[in-house]
mmCIF file of C-alpha atoms in Angstrom:
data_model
loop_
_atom_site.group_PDB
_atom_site.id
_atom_site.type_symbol
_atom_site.label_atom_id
_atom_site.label_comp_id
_atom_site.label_asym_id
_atom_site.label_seq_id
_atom_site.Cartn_x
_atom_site.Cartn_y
_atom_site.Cartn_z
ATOM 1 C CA UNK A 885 91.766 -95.185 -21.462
ATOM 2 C CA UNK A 886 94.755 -94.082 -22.273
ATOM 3 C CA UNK A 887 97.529 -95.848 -24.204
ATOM 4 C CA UNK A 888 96.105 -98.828 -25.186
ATOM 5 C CA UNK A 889 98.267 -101.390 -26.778
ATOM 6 C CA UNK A 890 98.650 -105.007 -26.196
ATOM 7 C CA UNK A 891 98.313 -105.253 -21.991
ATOM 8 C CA UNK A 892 95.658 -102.136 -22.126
ATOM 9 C CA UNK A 893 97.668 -100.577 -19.398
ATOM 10 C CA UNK A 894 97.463 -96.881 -19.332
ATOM 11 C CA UNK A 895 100.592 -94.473 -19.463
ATOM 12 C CA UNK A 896 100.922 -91.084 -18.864
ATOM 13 C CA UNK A 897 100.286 -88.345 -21.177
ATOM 14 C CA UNK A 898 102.937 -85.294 -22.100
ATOM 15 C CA UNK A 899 100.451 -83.265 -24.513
ATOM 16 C CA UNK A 900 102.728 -82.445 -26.865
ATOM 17 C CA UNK A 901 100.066 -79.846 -28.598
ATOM 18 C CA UNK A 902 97.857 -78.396 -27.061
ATOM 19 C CA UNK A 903 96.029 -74.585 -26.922
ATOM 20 C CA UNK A 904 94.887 -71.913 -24.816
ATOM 21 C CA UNK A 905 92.627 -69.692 -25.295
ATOM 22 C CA UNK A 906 91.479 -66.990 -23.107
ATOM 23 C CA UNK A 907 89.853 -64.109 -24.416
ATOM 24 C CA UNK A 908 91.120 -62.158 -21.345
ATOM 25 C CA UNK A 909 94.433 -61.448 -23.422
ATOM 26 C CA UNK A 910 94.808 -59.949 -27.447
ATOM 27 C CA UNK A 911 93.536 -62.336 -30.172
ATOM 28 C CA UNK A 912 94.523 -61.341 -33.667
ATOM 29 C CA UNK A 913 92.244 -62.556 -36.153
ATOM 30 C CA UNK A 914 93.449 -64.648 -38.902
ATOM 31 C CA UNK A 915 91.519 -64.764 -42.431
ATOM 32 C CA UNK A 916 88.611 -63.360 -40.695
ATOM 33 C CA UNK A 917 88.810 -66.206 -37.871
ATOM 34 C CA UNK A 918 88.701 -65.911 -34.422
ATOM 35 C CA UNK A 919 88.218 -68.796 -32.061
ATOM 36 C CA UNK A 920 86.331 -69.283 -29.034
ATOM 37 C CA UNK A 921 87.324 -69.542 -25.714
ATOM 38 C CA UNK A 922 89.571 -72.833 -24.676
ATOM 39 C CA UNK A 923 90.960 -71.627 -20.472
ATOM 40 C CA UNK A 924 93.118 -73.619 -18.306
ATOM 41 C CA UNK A 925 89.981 -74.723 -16.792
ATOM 42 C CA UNK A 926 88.415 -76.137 -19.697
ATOM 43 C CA UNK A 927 91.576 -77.815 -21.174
ATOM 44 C CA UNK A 928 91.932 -79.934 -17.401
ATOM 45 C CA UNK A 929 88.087 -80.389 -17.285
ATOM 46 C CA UNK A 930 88.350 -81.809 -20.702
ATOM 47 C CA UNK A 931 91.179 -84.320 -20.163
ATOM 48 C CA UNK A 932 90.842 -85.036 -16.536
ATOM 49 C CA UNK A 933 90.701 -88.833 -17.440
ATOM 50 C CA UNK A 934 93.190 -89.049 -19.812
ATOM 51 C CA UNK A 935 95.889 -89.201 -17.510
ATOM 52 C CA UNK A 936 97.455 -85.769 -18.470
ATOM 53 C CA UNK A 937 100.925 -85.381 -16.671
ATOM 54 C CA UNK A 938 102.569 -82.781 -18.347
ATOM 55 C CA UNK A 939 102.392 -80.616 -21.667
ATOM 56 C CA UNK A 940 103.028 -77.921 -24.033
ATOM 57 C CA UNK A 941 100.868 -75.182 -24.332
ATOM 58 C CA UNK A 942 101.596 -73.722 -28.387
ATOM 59 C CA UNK A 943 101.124 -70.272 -29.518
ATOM 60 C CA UNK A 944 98.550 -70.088 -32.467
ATOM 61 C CA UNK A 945 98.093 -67.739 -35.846
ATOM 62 C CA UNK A 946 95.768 -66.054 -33.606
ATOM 63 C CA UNK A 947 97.937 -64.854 -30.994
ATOM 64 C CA UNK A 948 100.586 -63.668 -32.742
ATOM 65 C CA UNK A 949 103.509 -62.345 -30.901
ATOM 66 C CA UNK A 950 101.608 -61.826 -27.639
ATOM 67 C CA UNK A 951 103.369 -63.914 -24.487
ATOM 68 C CA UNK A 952 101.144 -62.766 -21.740
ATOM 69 C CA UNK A 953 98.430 -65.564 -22.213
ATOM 70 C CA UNK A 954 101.010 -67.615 -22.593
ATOM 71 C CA UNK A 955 103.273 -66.948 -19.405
ATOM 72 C CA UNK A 956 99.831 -67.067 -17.254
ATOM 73 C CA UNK A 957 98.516 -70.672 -18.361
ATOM 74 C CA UNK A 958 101.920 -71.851 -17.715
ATOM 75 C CA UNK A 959 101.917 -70.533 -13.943
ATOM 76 C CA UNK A 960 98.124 -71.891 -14.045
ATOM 77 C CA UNK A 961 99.021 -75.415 -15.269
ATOM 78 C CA UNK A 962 102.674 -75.869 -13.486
ATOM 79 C CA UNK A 963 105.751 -76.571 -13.922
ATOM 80 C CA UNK A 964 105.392 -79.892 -15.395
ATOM 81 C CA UNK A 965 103.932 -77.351 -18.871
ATOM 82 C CA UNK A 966 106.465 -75.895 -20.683
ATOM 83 C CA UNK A 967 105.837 -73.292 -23.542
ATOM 84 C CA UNK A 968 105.812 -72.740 -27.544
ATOM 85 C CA UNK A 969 105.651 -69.539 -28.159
ATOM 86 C CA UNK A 970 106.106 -67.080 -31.238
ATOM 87 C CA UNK A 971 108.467 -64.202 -31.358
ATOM 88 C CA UNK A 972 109.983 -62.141 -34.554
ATOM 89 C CA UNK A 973 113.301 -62.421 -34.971
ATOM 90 C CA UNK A 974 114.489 -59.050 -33.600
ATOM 91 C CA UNK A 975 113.915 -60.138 -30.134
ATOM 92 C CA UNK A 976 116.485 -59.615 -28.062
ATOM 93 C CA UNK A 977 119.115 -62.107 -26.049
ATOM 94 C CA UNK A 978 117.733 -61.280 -23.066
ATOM 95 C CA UNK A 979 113.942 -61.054 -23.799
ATOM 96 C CA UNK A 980 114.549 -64.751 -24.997
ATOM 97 C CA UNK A 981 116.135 -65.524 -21.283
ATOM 98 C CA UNK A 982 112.970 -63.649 -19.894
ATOM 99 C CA UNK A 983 110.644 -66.238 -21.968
ATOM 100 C CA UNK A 984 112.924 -69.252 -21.103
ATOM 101 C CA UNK A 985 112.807 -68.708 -16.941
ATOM 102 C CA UNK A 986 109.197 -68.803 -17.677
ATOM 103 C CA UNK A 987 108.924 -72.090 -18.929
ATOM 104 C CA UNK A 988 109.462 -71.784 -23.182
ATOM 105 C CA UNK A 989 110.951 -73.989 -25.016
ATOM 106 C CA UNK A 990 110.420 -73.995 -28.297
ATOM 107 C CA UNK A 991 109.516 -70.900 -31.294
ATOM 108 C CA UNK A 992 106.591 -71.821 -33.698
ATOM 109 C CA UNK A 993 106.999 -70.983 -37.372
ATOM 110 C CA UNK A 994 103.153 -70.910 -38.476
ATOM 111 C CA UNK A 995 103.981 -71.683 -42.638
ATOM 112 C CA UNK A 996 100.412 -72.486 -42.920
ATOM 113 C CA UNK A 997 98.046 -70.234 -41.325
ATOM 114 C CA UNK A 998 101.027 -66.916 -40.429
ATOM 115 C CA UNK A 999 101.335 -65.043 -37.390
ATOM 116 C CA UNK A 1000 105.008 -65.851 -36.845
ATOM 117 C CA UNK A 1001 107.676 -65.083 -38.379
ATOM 118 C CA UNK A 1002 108.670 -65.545 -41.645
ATOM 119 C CA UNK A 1003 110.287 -68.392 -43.483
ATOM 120 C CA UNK A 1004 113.400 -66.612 -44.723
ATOM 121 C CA UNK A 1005 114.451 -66.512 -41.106
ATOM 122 C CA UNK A 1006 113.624 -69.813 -39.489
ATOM 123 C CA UNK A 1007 117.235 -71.215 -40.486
ATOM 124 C CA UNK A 1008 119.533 -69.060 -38.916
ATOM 125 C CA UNK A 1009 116.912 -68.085 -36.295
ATOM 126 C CA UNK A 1010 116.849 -71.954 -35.211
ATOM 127 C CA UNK A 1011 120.789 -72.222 -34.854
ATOM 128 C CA UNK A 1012 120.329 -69.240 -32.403
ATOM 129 C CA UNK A 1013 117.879 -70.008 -30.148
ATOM 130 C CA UNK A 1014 119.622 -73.768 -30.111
ATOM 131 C CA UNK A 1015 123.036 -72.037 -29.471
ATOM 132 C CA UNK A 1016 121.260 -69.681 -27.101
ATOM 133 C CA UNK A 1017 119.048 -71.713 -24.551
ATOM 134 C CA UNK A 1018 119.056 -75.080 -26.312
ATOM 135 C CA UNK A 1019 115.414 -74.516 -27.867
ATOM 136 C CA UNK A 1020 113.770 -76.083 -30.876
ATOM 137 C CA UNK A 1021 111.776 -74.937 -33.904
ATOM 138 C CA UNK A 1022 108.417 -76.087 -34.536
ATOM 139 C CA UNK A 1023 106.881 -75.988 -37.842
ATOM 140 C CA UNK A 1024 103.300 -76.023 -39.163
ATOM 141 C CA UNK A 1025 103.250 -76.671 -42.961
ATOM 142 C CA UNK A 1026 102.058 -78.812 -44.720
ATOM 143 C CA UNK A 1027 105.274 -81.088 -45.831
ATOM 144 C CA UNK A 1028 104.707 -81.092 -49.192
ATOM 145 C CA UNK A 1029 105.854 -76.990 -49.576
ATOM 146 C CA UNK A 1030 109.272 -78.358 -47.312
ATOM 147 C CA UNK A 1031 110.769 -79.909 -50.212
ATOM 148 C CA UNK A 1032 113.114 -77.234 -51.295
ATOM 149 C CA UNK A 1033 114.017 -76.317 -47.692
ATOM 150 C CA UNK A 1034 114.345 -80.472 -46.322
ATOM 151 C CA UNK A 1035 118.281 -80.043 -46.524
ATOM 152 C CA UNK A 1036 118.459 -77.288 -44.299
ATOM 153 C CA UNK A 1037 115.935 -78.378 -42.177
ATOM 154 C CA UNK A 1038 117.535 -81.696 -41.947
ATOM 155 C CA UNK A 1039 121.253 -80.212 -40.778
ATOM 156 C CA UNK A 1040 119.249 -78.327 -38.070
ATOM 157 C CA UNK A 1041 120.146 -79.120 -34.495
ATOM 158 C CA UNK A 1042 116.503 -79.867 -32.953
ATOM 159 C CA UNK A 1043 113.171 -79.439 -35.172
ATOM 160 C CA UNK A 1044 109.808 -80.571 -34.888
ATOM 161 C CA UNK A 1045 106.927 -80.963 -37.430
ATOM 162 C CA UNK A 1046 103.302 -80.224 -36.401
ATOM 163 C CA UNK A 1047 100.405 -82.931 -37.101
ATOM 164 C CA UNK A 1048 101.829 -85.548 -39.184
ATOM 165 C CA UNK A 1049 103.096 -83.079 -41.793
ATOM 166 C CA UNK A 1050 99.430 -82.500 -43.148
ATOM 167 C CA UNK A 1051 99.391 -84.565 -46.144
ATOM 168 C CA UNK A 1052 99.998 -87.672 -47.837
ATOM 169 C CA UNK A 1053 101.973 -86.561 -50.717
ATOM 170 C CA UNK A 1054 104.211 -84.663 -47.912
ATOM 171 C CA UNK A 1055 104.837 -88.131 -46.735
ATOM 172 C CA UNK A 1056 108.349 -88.506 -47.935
ATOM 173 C CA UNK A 1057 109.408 -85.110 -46.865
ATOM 174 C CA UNK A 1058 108.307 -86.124 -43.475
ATOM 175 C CA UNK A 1059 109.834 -89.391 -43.368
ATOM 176 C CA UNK A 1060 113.158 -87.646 -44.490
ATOM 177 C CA UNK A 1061 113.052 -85.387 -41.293
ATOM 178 C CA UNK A 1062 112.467 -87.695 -39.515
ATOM 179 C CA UNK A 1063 115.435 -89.944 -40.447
ATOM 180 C CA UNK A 1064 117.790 -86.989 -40.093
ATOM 181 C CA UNK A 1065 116.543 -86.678 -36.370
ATOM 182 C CA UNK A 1066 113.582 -84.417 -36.600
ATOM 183 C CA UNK A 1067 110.557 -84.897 -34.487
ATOM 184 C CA UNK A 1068 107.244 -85.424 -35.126
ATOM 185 C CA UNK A 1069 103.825 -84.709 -33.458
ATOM 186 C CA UNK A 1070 101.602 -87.602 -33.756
ATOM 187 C CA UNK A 1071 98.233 -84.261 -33.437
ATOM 188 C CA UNK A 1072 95.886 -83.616 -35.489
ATOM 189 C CA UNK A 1073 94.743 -86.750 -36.430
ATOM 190 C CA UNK A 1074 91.307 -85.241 -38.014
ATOM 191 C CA UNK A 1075 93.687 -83.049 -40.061
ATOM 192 C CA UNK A 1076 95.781 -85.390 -42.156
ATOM 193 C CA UNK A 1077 94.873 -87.541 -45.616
ATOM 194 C CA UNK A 1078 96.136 -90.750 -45.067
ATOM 195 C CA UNK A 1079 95.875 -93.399 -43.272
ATOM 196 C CA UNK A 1080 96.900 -92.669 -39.357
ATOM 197 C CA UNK A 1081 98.020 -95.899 -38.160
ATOM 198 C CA UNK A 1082 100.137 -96.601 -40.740
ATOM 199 C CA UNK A 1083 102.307 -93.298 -41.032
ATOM 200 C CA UNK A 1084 102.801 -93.923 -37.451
ATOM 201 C CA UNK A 1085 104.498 -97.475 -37.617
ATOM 202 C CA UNK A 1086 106.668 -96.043 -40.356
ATOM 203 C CA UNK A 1087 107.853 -93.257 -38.456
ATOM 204 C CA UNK A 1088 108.354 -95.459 -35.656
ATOM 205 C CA UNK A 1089 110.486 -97.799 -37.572
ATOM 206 C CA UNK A 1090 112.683 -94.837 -38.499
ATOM 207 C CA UNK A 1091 113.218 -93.222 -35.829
ATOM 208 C CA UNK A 1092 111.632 -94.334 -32.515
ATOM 209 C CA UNK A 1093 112.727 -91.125 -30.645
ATOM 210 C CA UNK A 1094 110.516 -89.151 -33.366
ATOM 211 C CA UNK A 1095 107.120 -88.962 -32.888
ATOM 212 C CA UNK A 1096 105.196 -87.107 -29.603
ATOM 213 C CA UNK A 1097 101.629 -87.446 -29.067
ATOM 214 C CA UNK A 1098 99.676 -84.375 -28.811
ATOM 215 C CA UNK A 1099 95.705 -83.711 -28.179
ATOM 216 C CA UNK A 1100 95.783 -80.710 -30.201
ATOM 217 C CA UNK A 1101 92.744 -79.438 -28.363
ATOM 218 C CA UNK A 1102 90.225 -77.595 -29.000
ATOM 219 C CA UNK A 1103 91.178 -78.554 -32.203
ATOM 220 C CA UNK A 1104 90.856 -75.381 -33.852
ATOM 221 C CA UNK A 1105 89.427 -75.209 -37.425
ATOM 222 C CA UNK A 1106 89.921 -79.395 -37.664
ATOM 223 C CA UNK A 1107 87.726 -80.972 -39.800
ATOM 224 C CA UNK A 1108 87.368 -83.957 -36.727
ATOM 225 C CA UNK A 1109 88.104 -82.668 -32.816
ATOM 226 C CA UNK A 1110 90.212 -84.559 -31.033
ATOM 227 C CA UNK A 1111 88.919 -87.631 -29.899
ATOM 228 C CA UNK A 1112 90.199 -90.333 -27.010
ATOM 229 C CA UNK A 1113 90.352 -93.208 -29.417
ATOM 230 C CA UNK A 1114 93.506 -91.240 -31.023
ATOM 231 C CA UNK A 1115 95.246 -92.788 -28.314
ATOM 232 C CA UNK A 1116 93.903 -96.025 -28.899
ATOM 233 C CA UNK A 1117 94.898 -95.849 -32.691
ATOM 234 C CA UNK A 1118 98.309 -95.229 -31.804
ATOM 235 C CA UNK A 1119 98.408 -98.271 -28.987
ATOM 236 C CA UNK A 1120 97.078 -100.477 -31.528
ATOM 237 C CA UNK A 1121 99.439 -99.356 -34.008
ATOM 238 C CA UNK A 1122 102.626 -99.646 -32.242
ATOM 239 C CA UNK A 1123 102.103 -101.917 -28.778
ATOM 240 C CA UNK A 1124 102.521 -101.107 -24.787
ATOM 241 C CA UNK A 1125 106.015 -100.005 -25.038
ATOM 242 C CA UNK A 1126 106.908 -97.982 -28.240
ATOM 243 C CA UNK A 1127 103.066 -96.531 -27.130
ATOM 244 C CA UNK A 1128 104.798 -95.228 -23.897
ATOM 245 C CA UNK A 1129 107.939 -93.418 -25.613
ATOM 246 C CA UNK A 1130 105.218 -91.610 -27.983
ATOM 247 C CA UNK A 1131 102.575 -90.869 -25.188
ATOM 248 C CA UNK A 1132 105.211 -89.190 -22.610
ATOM 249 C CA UNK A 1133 109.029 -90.205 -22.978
ATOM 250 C CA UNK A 1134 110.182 -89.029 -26.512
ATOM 251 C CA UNK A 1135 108.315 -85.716 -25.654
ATOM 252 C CA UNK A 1136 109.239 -84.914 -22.422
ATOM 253 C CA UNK A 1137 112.788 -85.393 -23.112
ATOM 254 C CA UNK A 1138 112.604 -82.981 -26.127
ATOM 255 C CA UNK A 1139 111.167 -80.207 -24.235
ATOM 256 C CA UNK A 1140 113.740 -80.810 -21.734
ATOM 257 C CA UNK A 1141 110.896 -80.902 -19.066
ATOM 258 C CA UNK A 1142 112.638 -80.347 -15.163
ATOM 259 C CA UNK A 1143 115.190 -78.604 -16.624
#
């Protein structure tokens, strides 16, 4: 059930992290890794009852720079699916309107596990694509290496931060971000060192706009798949209503989704 909370009602779901894979299209592999197939059709089997309205499909270290996977679940899944996608910075103005009529709306910087671009150009790269089509960064690191870059990243115009921020002892990095605006996907859950429910109330308490609920599915190289009661943690945690911005509102008004 999803959403859990005090009443038990169930809200609607914006995946706010989730993967395709199709073998069909190029897969790069990463440290000798390459993962198996995750279609359209097996991400909607898998979460027919979770009440799925809406999502974003995110590029991974295994697919590099390649958009055609991407631009084909989108059409697959509808318009109700926007896109995070990975592009070097060289791209052009227009190739970036070419991705954006096609549903993307954010660029991944992969810190952890590469594939994207490079850290030395997520700063200015951010302002542009902001300034440009009014997209966000996303970042996968583990917080604790942010510390020398949380100023910048905190004077950014729109930022997200994948899975919790990894680690504990990234913890006040995160909660930093977050105060400054930042968003934060509440994915991953089997990824992270500390104690779920309570990162999640804190975040919540700073900023409630923050945090966006992701399956993270398949779950790719995660210690613990996603699982349905990671919904239920996150009702229990935080109650019906603050349950409902993080399961669909704070998300689908970050990725902008009808516009």
């Amino acid at each position: 059930m999803a959403g859990g909370g005090e009443s038990g009602m169930q809200h609607m779901i914006f995946d706010a992290h989730l993967h395709i894979i199709d073998p069909a299209f190029p897969l790069v592999s990463n440290d000798g890794f390459l993962p198996d197939a995750f279609t359209v059709d097996d991400y909607v089997g898998q979460t027919a009852s979770l009440g799925v309205g809406g999502g974003a499909v995110v590029s991974a270290s295994f697919q590099s720079f390649d958009q055609s996977y991407l631009i084909t679940a989108l059409a697959a899944l509808g318009p109700t699916f926007v896109g995070v996608t990975q592009v070097p910075c060289t791209i052009s103005d227009d190739d970036l309107l070419l991705l954006a009529n096609q549903g993307i709306r954010a660029v991944r910087f992969n810190l952890r596990r590469g594939g994207s671009e490079s850290s030395e150009h997520l700063i200015d790269f951010a302002h542009r694509i902001y300034d440009l089509l009014g997209w966000h960064i996303e970042i996968y690191a583990d917080c604790k290496t942010l510390a020398d870059l949380c100023g910048e990243l905190c004077r950014l115009p729109a930022v997200s931060i994948d899975h919790l921020g990894l680690s504990k002892e990234g913890l006040p990095v995160l909660y930093q971000l977050a105060e400054s605006g930042a968003r934060v996907k509440a994915t991953g859950f089997g990824r992270v060192d500390f104690a779920v429910s309570q990162a999640i109330r804190r975040l919540f308490d700073i900023n409630p706009d923050a945090l966006m609920f992701g399956t993270d599915l398949p779950s790719t190289r995660s210690p613990r798949a996603f699982n349905p009661v990671d919904i239920e943690i996150i009702g229990n945690a935080l109650g019906d209503s603050a349950t409902k911005k993080v399961l669909w509102d704070n998300a689908a008004a970050f990725y902008r989704l009808g516009v």
